[in-house]
Amino acid sequence: MAEAFESVPFAAYEAGVAALAARVPAELGWHARVALDLAWTWQPGGEAVFRAIEPRLWLEVGRNPVRLLATASRACLERVARDRAQLERAEALARTLDAQRMRASPSASGTNAVAYFCAEFALHASLPIYGGGLGVLAGDLLKQASDACLPVVGVGLLYRRGYFRQRVDPDGRQHEFWSAFPKQLLPIVPVHDATGAPCTIVVPLRGHDVRARVWCAQVGRVPLYLLDADVAENDALERWITAQLYVADPLFRLLQYAMLGLGGVRALRAVGVEPAAIHLNEGHPALAAIELAREDLGRGAPFAEAMERVRARVVFTTHTPVAAGNEHYDDGVVEEVLRSSAIPIGEVLALGRGADGRFGMTELALRVSRSVNAVSARHGEVARAMWRGVARDDAPIRHVTNGVHLPTWMAPPMRALLARHLGEGWEARAADPGTWAPLEGIPDEELWGVRERLRRALVDFVRERSVLDRLARGEAIDYVEAAAQSFDPGVLTIGFARRVAAYKRLHLLIHDRERALGLLGGARPIQVVLAGKAHPRDEPAKDLIREIFTLKHDPVVGRRVVFLEDYDVSMAQVLVAGCDVWVNLPRPPQEACGTSGMKAALNGGLNLAVLDGWWAEACDGANGWAIRSPEGLDERAQDARDAGDLYDLLECEIVPLFHARDEGGIPRAWVARVRASLRTIGPRFCAARMLDDYATGVWREG
Ligand SMILES: *Cc1c(COP(=O)(O)O)cnc(C)c1O
C-alpha cells in the first residue's frame, strides 16, 4: 500500500469515527468505531451489538448502524451508556476489529496494491450500491482480501439512489421505485486531502470538467473508494452520473463507466495509491487503462507503446457469456463522452472494436489486459469460443471459478457448529480440504439439528414477510394469511431466488402444472420460496414473474408458494441458509458461474441444478442432484426435457430421501448428502480459494 496510507493508517476512517462519536454520548465511542468498519457484518455477534440498542429501530433503519446511532432517541442512547454489559460487548468487538485492521501485511511494501475496479459492490444491505451477483462477488472478494491481509483497494461509484426497489401487484406485474439515501447516514466516511479539504477529483466528460468527491467504505483492512458526482459544482445532469445503477440511456451509461474508469484512477492518485495492478471486474471500468496511459502519452509516447506498458499492470475478469450482455456503443457516443479528455479517441475506438464494427467495453478490456479470466471452467470454454479473434494470443482466456465469503454466507448456527468441530482458526484454513475432514465426526443429530433450526428461521421470516407483501398488494385476507398459516418448519423447503432473467428459466418450475401442484399438495408436500428482481427494461423476464402469479388462485399455491418482494443480500442470507434444496435452472451454457448455490451449500442446503457454471465442476453425484440439459435441442424441447428431469428428481429421489427417517426422526441418507456437500463444496467454492487463485495465478505475474 502506498506511503500516504502507511503514515496515517486509516486516516479517513479515524476522522469519520471522531465525527460520529461526537454526535452520541461519550460512552458510545466504541459503537462508533464498529459502525464505520463494515467488518462488523461478518464477526460472530456483530449484529447483536447494534440490535440490542433498539431492536425495532434496527430493522427500520435497514440494519444501518450509522443511521441507528443518528436516529435513536437521546434517552435510548443514554440508557445504553449506562449499560455496562452492552458497552463491554461493543468495546470487545471494536478492539477485535482494530486488531484485524492493523495486522501487518505479509508482504507489505509501498507499491504492491491491487486496485479492484467494479461498477457495483454488495457489502451489506445498509450500503445499497449493487444490483446482484456481480456486486456480491466484488464485495465478497474485498472481504476475503481483508481476512487474508492482501493489499487490495476497491474502486467504485456511490449511487445515491442505488438499484431499484421492487413491488409486485396482484397480477404479478413488477413495479420499480427508487429511494435516495442521505449520504451522511451511510456507513462510509468522506476522504480529505492533506490540507483537510474534501478530496475531489475532476474528470473531463462531454466537454465539461465534472467533479466527484471521494468517499471511503472501510471493509476491514481494505478501503473501498467510492466516487460521488453529487456535488454543488456539477450541474443536475452531471450530478445524476452517480445517481443509480445501470441507467437506460447508452450515452449516460458510458458516462458512468468513464467516471468509474477515468475517475477511479484519478481518485487513486489523489489518495496516494500507485497500484501494482488494476483489476477490471467486468468490462465497465476498462477506460481505467487509458487513464493509466495518459501521463505517458502526455510525454509524447506513441499510443501503442504506452498501452504496452499499461498492459503489464492490467488484468480482467469477464462475466458475461451472453453476447447481448456485452454492450456496444456507436462511435459517436464514445466521441461525445471523451471529446474533451485529451485521450486519442480514434485509437481507443480501434482498441474496443468488436466483430460488428462497434465499440465494446469487453473488447477494450480484452485488449488492454495482460491476464484475462472467465469465472468457471465451463465459462472459460464458452468465453474462448466467443472471443476468438478478439482475445490476444499472449493473454488467452483462463478461468478462476468464483467463490463466496464464508463468514458472510454461513449462518451463525452452522458457523458455531463447525467452529466446535473443525478447530481453532478453521475459517482461515477453509480453502484446505483437510480442514473439513472432521465433518465426518460430527453426529448426524447435530448436523440435522442445525438444518432444522435454519429452516425454522426461514419459515418465521416467510410467515411475516408474506403477510406484509400480500397486504401491501391489496390481496384478500384469506390469501394474505394463507402462507403465514401453512408454511411449516417441518416441510421440505425448496428455494429459487436470484435475478429474474429469461435464461434462468424460472418458468420451468411450473412447466407441468399438474405435476407441480401434485408436489405441493401431496401427502408429503413441499413448500417453495421464490424471490428476484427483473431488470426494469427486461419485459420477457417480467412476464416470467407474471406467469408464476397465474397459478396463485389454486389454494394450495397460496399456502405453499411465496414470492417475496425486493430481494436483496439480507433476504438472501435467510433464504440460502434455510432452504433444504436450492434450485438453479439456467439454459446452458449461459450461467457464467452462479454463486447462490455455493452459499446454500455452506449452510447444508443441497443443490438441484442444471450442469452449467460452477455446478458442472462441483457436482459429483453424491453432493446434490444434476439436470444434464443436453444442448442442441430447440428451446421448447430443452425446456420440456429439463422440467421432466426436475419433477422426476423431486418425486422419485428428493422427497422420498427427505422422508426416510429412522426411529429418532433423523433422515440419515439426507444428512449424509449434506455432509458430502459441505465437505466437497466448502473448500473449493469459498472466497479463500478464489483469492488464492487470484493472488498466485493472476495478480502476481507480470
Ligand atoms: C448471491 C446473490 C446473487 C447471485 O445469485 P446467482 O444464483 O449466482 O445468480 C444475486 N443477488 C443476491 C442478493 C445474492 O446474494
XYZ file of C-alpha atoms and ligand atoms in Angstrom:
717
model
C 0.000 0.000 0.000
C 1.250 3.499 -0.787
C 3.215 5.631 1.643
C 0.431 8.137 2.214
C -1.568 5.377 3.798
C 1.101 3.965 5.993
C 1.991 7.327 7.505
C -1.579 7.875 8.740
C -3.224 4.471 8.945
C -6.883 4.615 8.021
C -6.975 8.416 8.380
C -10.388 8.831 6.747
C -11.885 6.123 8.941
C -10.467 7.659 12.129
C -11.779 11.123 11.208
C -15.196 9.632 10.436
C -15.254 7.821 13.765
C -14.393 11.041 15.597
C -17.227 12.871 13.861
C -19.759 10.126 14.592
C -18.625 9.718 18.196
C -19.118 13.459 18.758
C -22.833 13.033 17.995
C -23.504 10.316 20.614
C -22.882 10.054 24.384
C -19.150 9.657 25.063
C -19.605 6.081 26.314
C -20.746 5.022 22.838
C -17.374 5.765 21.227
C -16.759 2.037 20.745
C -20.068 1.699 18.958
C -18.959 4.469 16.576
C -15.700 2.620 15.838
C -17.592 -0.553 14.998
C -20.280 1.229 12.969
C -17.828 2.560 10.394
C -15.891 -0.647 9.783
C -18.040 -2.980 7.693
C -16.076 -5.916 9.117
C -18.645 -5.941 11.946
C -21.051 -7.532 9.453
C -19.128 -10.817 9.405
C -17.982 -11.077 13.029
C -19.794 -13.555 15.267
C -22.113 -11.479 17.441
C -21.529 -8.347 15.341
C -25.145 -7.598 14.656
C -26.180 -8.121 18.285
C -24.127 -5.097 19.355
C -26.446 -2.793 17.420
C -29.686 -4.729 17.592
C -29.568 -4.557 21.380
C -29.735 -0.755 21.283
C -33.287 -0.740 19.914
C -34.408 -3.939 18.139
C -37.331 -2.486 16.191
C -35.453 0.605 15.105
C -32.553 -1.601 13.991
C -34.811 -3.208 11.360
C -36.458 0.094 10.449
C -33.095 1.681 9.646
C -32.200 -1.258 7.406
C -29.554 -2.595 9.802
C -27.521 0.562 9.227
C -25.568 1.299 12.424
C -24.761 4.904 11.498
C -28.405 5.619 10.908
C -29.300 3.813 14.115
C -26.960 5.961 16.190
C -28.233 9.097 14.439
C -31.935 8.356 14.877
C -32.186 6.577 18.228
C -33.606 8.894 20.880
C -31.232 10.560 23.324
C -32.954 8.681 26.149
C -32.303 5.385 24.432
C -28.637 6.154 23.821
C -28.215 7.286 27.411
C -29.737 4.042 28.595
C -27.107 2.186 26.567
C -24.422 4.487 28.004
C -25.319 3.195 31.475
C -25.465 -0.480 30.439
C -22.069 -1.985 31.310
C -22.713 -5.277 29.535
C -23.664 -3.576 26.270
C -20.683 -1.235 26.410
C -18.303 -4.100 27.078
C -19.630 -6.061 24.111
C -19.116 -3.057 21.836
C -15.632 -2.448 23.203
C -14.608 -6.076 22.730
C -15.841 -6.052 19.144
C -14.176 -2.705 18.413
C -10.867 -3.992 19.767
C -11.153 -7.130 17.639
C -11.806 -5.057 14.528
C -8.962 -2.640 15.384
C -6.565 -5.546 15.771
C -7.658 -7.066 12.478
C -7.354 -3.779 10.651
C -3.882 -3.111 11.996
C -2.391 -6.527 11.183
C 0.749 -6.084 9.124
C 0.501 -7.229 5.555
C 2.562 -10.389 4.989
C 4.253 -8.731 2.027
C 3.988 -5.072 2.922
C 5.723 -2.747 0.536
C 4.895 0.651 -0.867
C 3.570 -0.311 -4.248
C 2.076 -3.783 -4.231
C -1.590 -2.824 -4.057
C -4.153 -4.341 -6.393
C -6.881 -1.826 -7.263
C -10.087 -3.755 -7.836
C -12.497 -1.783 -10.034
C -16.161 -2.704 -10.298
C -19.406 -0.915 -11.163
C -21.113 -2.396 -8.086
C -20.200 -3.747 -4.661
C -22.537 -5.665 -2.357
C -21.104 -5.474 1.148
C -24.215 -5.187 3.270
C -27.865 -4.197 2.901
C -27.041 -0.848 4.557
C -24.900 0.198 1.579
C -27.215 -0.449 -1.383
C -24.829 0.172 -4.281
C -25.274 -3.181 -6.013
C -27.697 -4.954 -8.331
C -26.925 -8.644 -7.968
C -24.356 -11.384 -8.412
C -21.562 -9.223 -9.854
C -21.704 -6.917 -6.851
C -21.875 -9.792 -4.386
C -18.763 -11.295 -5.921
C -16.909 -7.972 -5.736
C -17.971 -7.420 -2.125
C -17.009 -10.944 -1.114
C -13.603 -10.504 -2.734
C -12.858 -7.337 -0.747
C -13.930 -9.006 2.497
C -11.748 -12.013 1.839
C -8.811 -9.757 0.907
C -9.193 -8.139 4.311
C -9.325 -11.512 6.077
C -6.263 -12.710 4.159
C -4.280 -9.477 4.636
C -3.894 -8.974 0.903
C -3.072 -5.421 -0.225
C -6.285 -4.742 -2.170
C -8.170 -1.464 -2.537
C -11.614 -1.265 -4.134
C -12.809 1.418 -6.540
C -16.484 2.009 -7.322
C -19.296 4.544 -7.603
C -21.517 5.883 -4.844
C -25.023 5.596 -6.280
C -27.165 7.701 -4.006
C -30.373 6.078 -5.264
C -28.828 2.635 -5.588
C -30.598 -0.078 -7.566
C -34.364 -0.117 -7.886
C -36.684 -1.403 -5.199
C -39.308 -3.900 -6.279
C -43.038 -4.113 -5.692
C -45.284 -6.634 -7.388
C -49.023 -6.123 -7.925
C -51.680 -8.832 -7.504
C -51.231 -9.901 -11.141
C -47.510 -10.335 -10.744
C -46.589 -7.164 -12.579
C -43.311 -5.753 -11.297
C -43.147 -2.068 -10.379
C -39.908 -0.274 -9.678
C -39.172 2.622 -7.391
C -36.028 4.298 -6.184
C -35.302 5.974 -2.911
C -32.387 8.265 -2.209
C -30.207 7.603 0.814
C -28.897 10.509 2.873
C -25.170 10.145 2.306
C -24.195 11.382 5.731
C -26.087 8.413 7.199
C -24.420 5.733 5.096
C -21.692 3.628 6.719
C -18.968 5.425 4.740
C -16.587 8.279 5.507
C -15.506 11.278 3.415
C -11.855 11.351 2.365
C -9.910 14.559 2.953
C -6.660 15.745 1.447
C -3.555 16.774 3.396
C -4.961 20.288 3.991
C -8.186 18.899 5.448
C -10.250 19.844 2.399
C -12.637 17.276 0.904
C -10.812 15.069 -1.578
C -12.276 15.811 -5.005
C -11.247 14.765 -8.462
C -12.035 16.254 -11.846
C -12.854 14.183 -14.938
C -13.327 15.827 -18.327
C -16.551 14.351 -19.701
C -18.660 15.628 -22.613
C -16.678 18.814 -22.768
C -17.093 19.670 -19.078
C -14.910 19.303 -16.047
C -17.081 17.006 -13.961
C -16.175 16.803 -10.303
C -16.536 13.910 -7.909
C -15.984 13.603 -4.181
C -14.130 10.608 -2.866
C -15.662 8.577 -0.034
C -14.303 5.507 1.649
C -16.126 2.423 2.879
C -13.824 0.673 5.336
C -14.074 -3.086 4.696
C -11.877 -4.375 7.493
C -8.348 -3.611 6.302
C -9.492 -2.881 2.770
C -10.577 0.604 1.744
C -13.250 0.866 -0.946
C -13.077 4.283 -2.620
C -16.405 5.486 -3.953
C -16.857 8.375 -6.380
C -19.775 10.703 -5.911
C -20.664 13.266 -8.594
C -23.438 14.748 -6.445
C -21.525 17.938 -5.629
C -22.577 21.584 -5.873
C -20.142 22.440 -8.690
C -21.772 19.954 -11.090
C -24.986 20.673 -12.962
C -28.055 18.495 -12.445
C -27.199 16.155 -15.299
C -23.646 15.671 -14.101
C -24.807 15.033 -10.563
C -27.036 12.265 -11.970
C -23.983 10.322 -13.210
C -23.740 8.576 -9.856
C -27.463 8.567 -9.033
C -28.429 4.998 -9.889
C -27.010 1.775 -11.254
C -27.081 0.908 -14.944
C -29.247 3.718 -16.337
C -31.110 3.059 -19.594
C -29.539 5.604 -21.935
C -26.321 4.277 -23.528
C -24.609 7.659 -23.579
C -25.395 8.127 -19.925
C -24.242 4.643 -19.047
C -20.961 5.314 -20.810
C -20.622 8.499 -18.755
C -20.937 6.348 -15.643
C -18.332 3.888 -16.864
C -15.992 6.729 -17.837
C -16.410 8.217 -14.376
C -15.556 4.842 -12.880
C -12.559 4.088 -15.102
C -11.020 7.511 -15.689
C -12.181 8.963 -12.363
C -11.199 5.867 -10.419
C -7.551 6.116 -11.449
C -7.564 9.837 -10.638
C -9.031 9.070 -7.220
C -6.258 6.567 -6.527
C -3.677 9.222 -7.390
C -5.474 11.706 -5.150
C -5.328 9.366 -2.158
C -1.721 8.378 -2.873
C -2.176 4.794 -4.094
C 0.003 3.793 -7.037
C -1.316 0.288 -7.687
C 0.866 -2.517 -8.947
C -2.149 -3.938 -10.737
C -5.537 -2.711 -11.857
C -8.190 -5.430 -11.836
C -11.135 -4.749 -14.145
C -14.035 -6.748 -12.766
C -16.254 -6.949 -15.860
C -15.651 -4.561 -18.749
C -17.345 -1.459 -17.318
C -14.198 0.165 -15.838
C -11.941 -0.575 -18.857
C -11.205 3.095 -19.525
C -9.036 2.962 -16.393
C -6.322 1.509 -18.623
C -6.469 4.547 -20.906
C -6.222 6.896 -17.940
C -3.150 4.987 -16.742
C -1.514 5.618 -20.114
C -2.352 9.311 -20.170
C 0.770 10.606 -18.463
C 2.944 8.562 -20.761
C 1.025 9.904 -23.741
C 1.391 13.442 -22.427
C 5.154 12.980 -22.547
C 4.803 12.148 -26.236
C 4.973 8.343 -26.100
C 3.333 6.625 -29.073
C -0.080 5.191 -28.168
C 0.859 1.563 -28.852
C 3.963 1.792 -26.686
C 2.148 3.473 -23.826
C -0.545 0.805 -23.934
C 2.035 -1.987 -23.854
C 3.471 -0.515 -20.668
C -0.021 -0.244 -19.215
C -0.866 -3.814 -20.133
C 1.775 -5.088 -17.766
C -0.421 -3.783 -14.943
C -3.985 -4.593 -16.028
C -5.962 -7.806 -15.522
C -9.558 -8.509 -16.500
C -12.352 -10.815 -15.350
C -15.183 -11.343 -17.836
C -18.614 -12.403 -16.541
C -20.994 -12.396 -19.479
C -21.315 -15.437 -21.768
C -24.384 -13.971 -23.477
C -23.480 -11.840 -26.494
C -26.193 -9.238 -25.822
C -24.880 -8.728 -22.304
C -21.644 -7.320 -23.708
C -22.836 -3.868 -24.654
C -21.767 -1.991 -27.752
C -21.775 1.719 -28.434
C -21.836 3.823 -31.574
C -18.610 5.683 -32.258
C -20.443 8.974 -31.912
C -21.405 8.147 -28.323
C -17.810 7.386 -27.376
C -16.595 10.542 -29.131
C -19.191 12.613 -27.308
C -18.232 11.290 -23.881
C -14.474 11.592 -24.366
C -14.279 14.683 -26.574
C -12.625 16.941 -24.001
C -10.462 14.305 -22.370
C -7.186 14.670 -24.308
C -7.490 10.939 -24.981
C -6.725 9.820 -28.559
C -10.276 8.759 -29.337
C -9.551 7.110 -32.673
C -7.040 4.755 -31.066
C -9.400 3.948 -28.197
C -12.205 3.183 -30.657
C -9.892 0.867 -32.562
C -8.871 -0.949 -29.366
C -12.511 -1.551 -28.467
C -13.715 -2.506 -31.934
C -15.965 -5.565 -31.859
C -16.863 -8.086 -34.554
C -19.862 -5.991 -35.610
C -17.632 -2.949 -36.020
C -18.964 -1.215 -32.908
C -17.138 -0.262 -29.727
C -17.416 -2.558 -26.733
C -16.002 -2.327 -23.238
C -15.355 -6.088 -23.139
C -13.281 -5.883 -26.330
C -11.375 -2.929 -24.908
C -10.719 -4.791 -21.658
C -9.568 -7.905 -23.544
C -7.015 -5.872 -25.488
C -5.619 -3.782 -22.630
C -5.075 -6.640 -20.159
C -2.135 -8.963 -19.672
C -4.309 -11.589 -17.982
C -7.922 -12.468 -18.735
C -10.107 -14.908 -16.887
C -13.621 -16.273 -17.017
C -15.417 -17.283 -13.806
C -15.831 -21.067 -14.137
C -14.216 -23.816 -16.198
C -17.311 -24.093 -18.400
C -17.472 -20.331 -18.836
C -13.791 -20.406 -19.802
C -14.623 -22.674 -22.759
C -17.536 -20.500 -23.794
C -15.563 -17.273 -23.475
C -12.642 -18.628 -25.507
C -15.007 -19.525 -28.342
C -16.921 -16.278 -28.028
C -13.865 -14.013 -28.109
C -11.818 -15.901 -30.686
C -10.138 -13.273 -32.824
C -10.502 -10.581 -30.151
C -8.649 -12.058 -27.180
C -4.910 -11.710 -27.643
C -2.717 -14.751 -28.159
C -0.465 -13.607 -25.325
C -3.416 -13.317 -22.924
C -5.514 -16.432 -23.522
C -8.736 -16.614 -21.517
C -8.300 -18.836 -18.471
C -10.663 -19.218 -15.561
C -10.833 -18.583 -11.832
C -14.060 -20.075 -10.526
C -15.952 -17.735 -8.222
C -16.226 -18.397 -4.512
C -18.289 -16.898 -1.683
C -17.175 -15.238 1.552
C -17.764 -17.916 4.133
C -18.191 -15.724 7.240
C -20.834 -13.671 5.396
C -22.822 -16.550 3.964
C -22.577 -19.333 6.522
C -25.325 -18.699 9.075
C -24.262 -18.360 12.729
C -25.612 -21.761 13.900
C -23.638 -23.624 11.218
C -20.561 -21.485 11.887
C -20.782 -22.254 15.572
C -21.184 -25.986 14.934
C -18.178 -26.136 12.621
C -16.093 -23.967 14.939
C -16.628 -26.604 17.643
C -15.524 -29.468 15.403
C -13.073 -28.077 12.849
C -10.660 -26.498 15.273
C -9.228 -23.123 16.186
C -8.884 -20.716 13.249
C -10.507 -23.110 10.790
C -12.022 -20.316 8.697
C -8.567 -19.023 7.781
C -7.771 -22.544 6.514
C -11.100 -23.042 4.736
C -9.510 -23.472 1.291
C -7.680 -26.586 2.505
C -9.857 -29.709 2.069
C -8.153 -31.230 5.116
C -9.727 -28.535 7.294
C -13.142 -30.013 6.548
C -12.215 -33.636 7.304
C -13.549 -33.552 10.909
C -17.037 -33.132 9.421
C -17.089 -36.921 9.310
C -17.063 -36.979 13.091
C -19.991 -34.605 13.616
C -23.010 -36.618 14.827
C -25.953 -36.671 12.400
C -28.137 -35.308 15.188
C -26.074 -32.125 15.458
C -25.908 -31.507 11.734
C -29.615 -32.170 11.326
C -30.337 -30.014 14.376
C -28.705 -27.045 12.657
C -30.648 -27.721 9.441
C -33.923 -27.765 11.387
C -33.026 -24.548 13.127
C -32.149 -22.760 9.889
C -35.350 -23.950 8.191
C -37.399 -22.769 11.167
C -35.795 -19.309 10.983
C -36.641 -19.151 7.277
C -40.235 -20.199 7.899
C -40.621 -17.494 10.571
C -39.262 -14.962 8.103
C -41.560 -16.166 5.305
C -44.635 -16.041 7.536
C -44.018 -12.436 8.437
C -42.869 -11.212 5.031
C -45.578 -12.966 3.047
C -48.276 -11.257 5.107
C -46.686 -7.830 4.674
C -46.106 -8.316 0.929
C -49.640 -9.570 0.348
C -51.228 -6.823 2.438
C -49.291 -4.194 0.507
C -50.522 -5.731 -2.740
C -54.112 -5.369 -1.571
C -54.918 -9.075 -1.601
C -57.971 -10.655 0.088
C -57.440 -11.516 3.756
C -57.698 -15.286 3.210
C -54.866 -15.157 0.740
C -52.893 -12.713 2.889
C -52.873 -15.201 5.729
C -52.587 -18.423 3.742
C -48.817 -18.802 3.725
C -48.436 -17.471 7.260
C -50.749 -20.230 8.458
C -49.420 -23.021 6.280
C -45.684 -22.563 5.943
C -44.374 -25.343 8.076
C -40.965 -25.696 9.713
C -41.131 -29.453 9.162
C -41.807 -29.380 5.409
C -39.189 -29.890 2.691
C -38.393 -26.350 1.550
C -37.262 -25.502 -1.962
C -35.660 -22.160 -2.845
C -35.197 -20.316 -6.112
C -34.005 -16.723 -5.734
C -31.784 -14.667 -7.995
C -32.107 -12.024 -10.682
C -35.045 -12.959 -12.886
C -33.811 -13.326 -16.466
C -35.211 -15.483 -19.246
C -32.168 -17.755 -19.389
C -32.520 -18.610 -15.694
C -35.829 -20.296 -16.584
C -37.941 -19.662 -13.506
C -40.881 -20.897 -15.610
C -39.593 -24.491 -15.608
C -40.892 -24.787 -12.045
C -44.464 -24.647 -13.371
C -43.861 -26.139 -16.801
C -46.159 -29.050 -15.964
C -48.812 -27.576 -13.708
C -50.348 -30.895 -12.709
C -47.054 -32.289 -11.500
C -46.152 -29.037 -9.758
C -49.495 -28.990 -7.930
C -49.071 -32.663 -7.075
C -45.752 -31.942 -5.379
C -47.222 -29.022 -3.435
C -50.408 -30.739 -2.350
C -49.422 -34.380 -1.984
C -49.196 -36.459 1.161
C -45.572 -35.406 1.510
C -45.817 -31.814 0.369
C -43.044 -29.420 -0.484
C -43.098 -25.649 0.026
C -41.396 -23.164 -2.270
C -39.785 -19.757 -1.681
C -39.215 -17.541 -4.714
C -37.614 -14.107 -4.992
C -35.824 -11.970 -7.522
C -35.908 -8.735 -9.457
C -36.264 -8.482 -13.224
C -34.295 -5.717 -14.878
C -36.671 -2.750 -15.402
C -36.420 -2.996 -19.184
C -36.385 -6.786 -19.432
C -40.017 -7.393 -20.416
C -39.637 -11.162 -21.048
C -38.241 -11.535 -17.525
C -41.083 -9.521 -16.052
C -43.506 -11.806 -17.900
C -41.989 -14.782 -16.088
C -42.991 -13.332 -12.725
C -46.499 -12.789 -14.110
C -46.613 -16.373 -15.322
C -45.812 -17.640 -11.820
C -48.614 -15.469 -10.443
C -51.192 -17.061 -12.758
C -51.036 -20.123 -10.501
C -51.817 -18.279 -7.319
C -55.566 -18.857 -7.473
C -55.092 -22.508 -6.739
C -55.483 -22.644 -2.944
C -52.533 -24.971 -2.432
C -50.266 -22.474 -4.203
C -51.346 -19.637 -1.923
C -50.394 -21.777 1.058
C -47.211 -23.418 -0.170
C -45.600 -20.962 -2.574
C -44.447 -17.448 -1.728
C -42.871 -14.849 -3.940
C -41.008 -12.497 -1.618
C -40.588 -8.996 -2.998
C -37.482 -6.860 -3.137
C -34.746 -9.496 -2.990
C -31.508 -8.185 -1.504
C -28.474 -9.512 0.337
C -30.096 -9.632 3.752
C -33.034 -11.637 2.404
C -30.573 -13.834 0.521
C -28.830 -14.706 3.787
C -32.045 -16.074 5.272
C -33.087 -17.928 2.112
C -29.796 -19.640 1.298
C -29.490 -20.710 4.928
C -32.979 -22.116 5.412
C -33.826 -23.926 2.170
C -33.250 -27.687 2.036
C -32.901 -27.693 -1.736
C -31.590 -24.801 -3.810
C -32.702 -24.910 -7.429
C -30.958 -23.405 -10.453
C -32.220 -23.969 -13.995
C -30.131 -21.887 -16.405
C -30.206 -22.640 -20.091
C -26.645 -23.862 -20.630
C -24.146 -22.514 -21.313
C -25.464 -19.128 -20.225
C -24.717 -19.314 -16.492
C -21.191 -17.916 -16.224
C -20.807 -19.295 -12.730
C -23.645 -18.714 -10.262
C -22.867 -18.252 -6.599
C -26.102 -18.567 -4.649
C -25.878 -22.366 -4.770
C -22.454 -22.162 -3.094
C -23.993 -20.084 -0.314
C -26.736 -22.695 0.149
C -24.144 -25.485 0.287
C -22.224 -23.704 3.067
C -25.378 -23.953 5.155
C -26.046 -27.598 4.436
C -28.554 -26.923 1.658
C -28.437 -29.333 -1.293
C -28.227 -28.145 -4.885
C -30.593 -29.329 -7.591
C -29.274 -27.634 -10.685
C -28.534 -27.774 -14.363
C -24.939 -28.802 -15.031
C -23.700 -25.372 -16.018
C -21.400 -22.760 -14.480
C -19.930 -23.798 -11.143
C -22.222 -26.808 -10.713
C -20.670 -28.500 -13.766
C -17.399 -28.684 -11.818
C -18.860 -29.215 -8.343
C -21.482 -31.931 -8.723
C -20.113 -35.418 -8.055
C -23.411 -37.288 -7.832
C -23.315 -37.591 -4.034
C -23.385 -33.908 -3.035
C -26.589 -32.781 -4.750
C -28.553 -33.500 -7.932
C -27.826 -32.688 -11.551
C -30.036 -31.926 -14.506
C -27.966 -32.691 -17.578
C -29.771 -30.475 -20.066
C -28.204 -31.662 -23.319
C -27.573 -28.803 -25.710
C -28.560 -28.805 -29.347
C -32.297 -29.262 -28.793
C -34.584 -26.418 -29.679
C -35.536 -24.322 -26.679
C -39.009 -25.761 -26.181
C -37.788 -29.338 -26.356
C -34.972 -28.496 -23.958
C -37.414 -26.886 -21.523
C -39.739 -29.882 -21.614
C -36.898 -32.309 -21.065
C -35.307 -30.354 -18.236
C -38.631 -29.769 -16.492
C -39.296 -33.507 -16.733
C -35.934 -34.232 -15.096
C -36.689 -31.674 -12.401
C -40.016 -33.277 -11.456
C -38.597 -36.795 -11.713
C -35.801 -35.969 -9.299
C -38.137 -34.271 -6.851
C -40.779 -37.013 -6.943
C -38.579 -40.093 -7.086
C -35.443 -39.128 -5.174
C -35.599 -35.912 -3.214
C -38.979 -36.149 -1.491
C -38.528 -39.842 -0.524
C -34.987 -39.233 0.740
C -36.115 -36.324 2.919
C -38.783 -38.527 4.500
C -36.659 -41.637 5.020
C -36.348 -41.180 8.799
C -35.036 -43.516 11.449
C -36.770 -44.077 14.776
C -35.176 -40.876 16.103
C -36.677 -38.888 13.227
C -33.324 -38.313 11.518
C -33.121 -38.678 7.720
C -29.740 -40.434 7.751
C -29.220 -40.610 3.987
C -30.163 -36.958 3.607
C -27.704 -35.921 6.281
C -25.019 -37.955 4.516
C -25.598 -35.818 1.428
C -25.452 -32.644 3.484
C -22.124 -33.765 4.889
C -20.777 -34.669 1.442
C -21.931 -31.335 0.081
C -20.223 -29.341 2.853
C -17.017 -31.352 2.558
C -16.670 -31.176 -1.200
C -18.068 -27.705 -1.843
C -16.848 -25.837 1.247
C -13.121 -25.796 0.443
C -13.456 -25.384 -3.321
C -16.071 -22.682 -3.614
C -15.196 -20.355 -0.761
C -13.682 -16.944 -1.457
C -10.476 -18.020 0.300
C -9.758 -20.466 -2.544
C -10.777 -17.889 -5.138
C -8.439 -15.300 -3.668
C -5.567 -17.770 -3.525
C -6.125 -18.341 -7.234
C -6.137 -14.617 -7.992
C -3.148 -13.865 -5.793
C -0.942 -16.636 -7.140
C -2.242 -17.037 -10.695
C -3.380 -13.607 -11.812
C -2.060 -10.711 -9.720
C 1.448 -11.979 -9.097
C 2.741 -12.373 -12.624
C 3.729 -9.537 -14.939
C -25.633 -14.412 -4.344
C -26.602 -13.399 -4.831
C -26.892 -13.294 -6.200
C -26.287 -14.226 -7.224
O -27.141 -15.337 -7.382
P -26.925 -16.377 -8.596
O -27.714 -17.566 -8.253
O -25.480 -16.629 -8.668
O -27.428 -15.705 -9.805
C -27.797 -12.331 -6.608
N -28.382 -11.495 -5.725
C -28.133 -11.562 -4.405
C -28.822 -10.613 -3.489
C -27.236 -12.516 -3.921
O -26.980 -12.567 -2.604
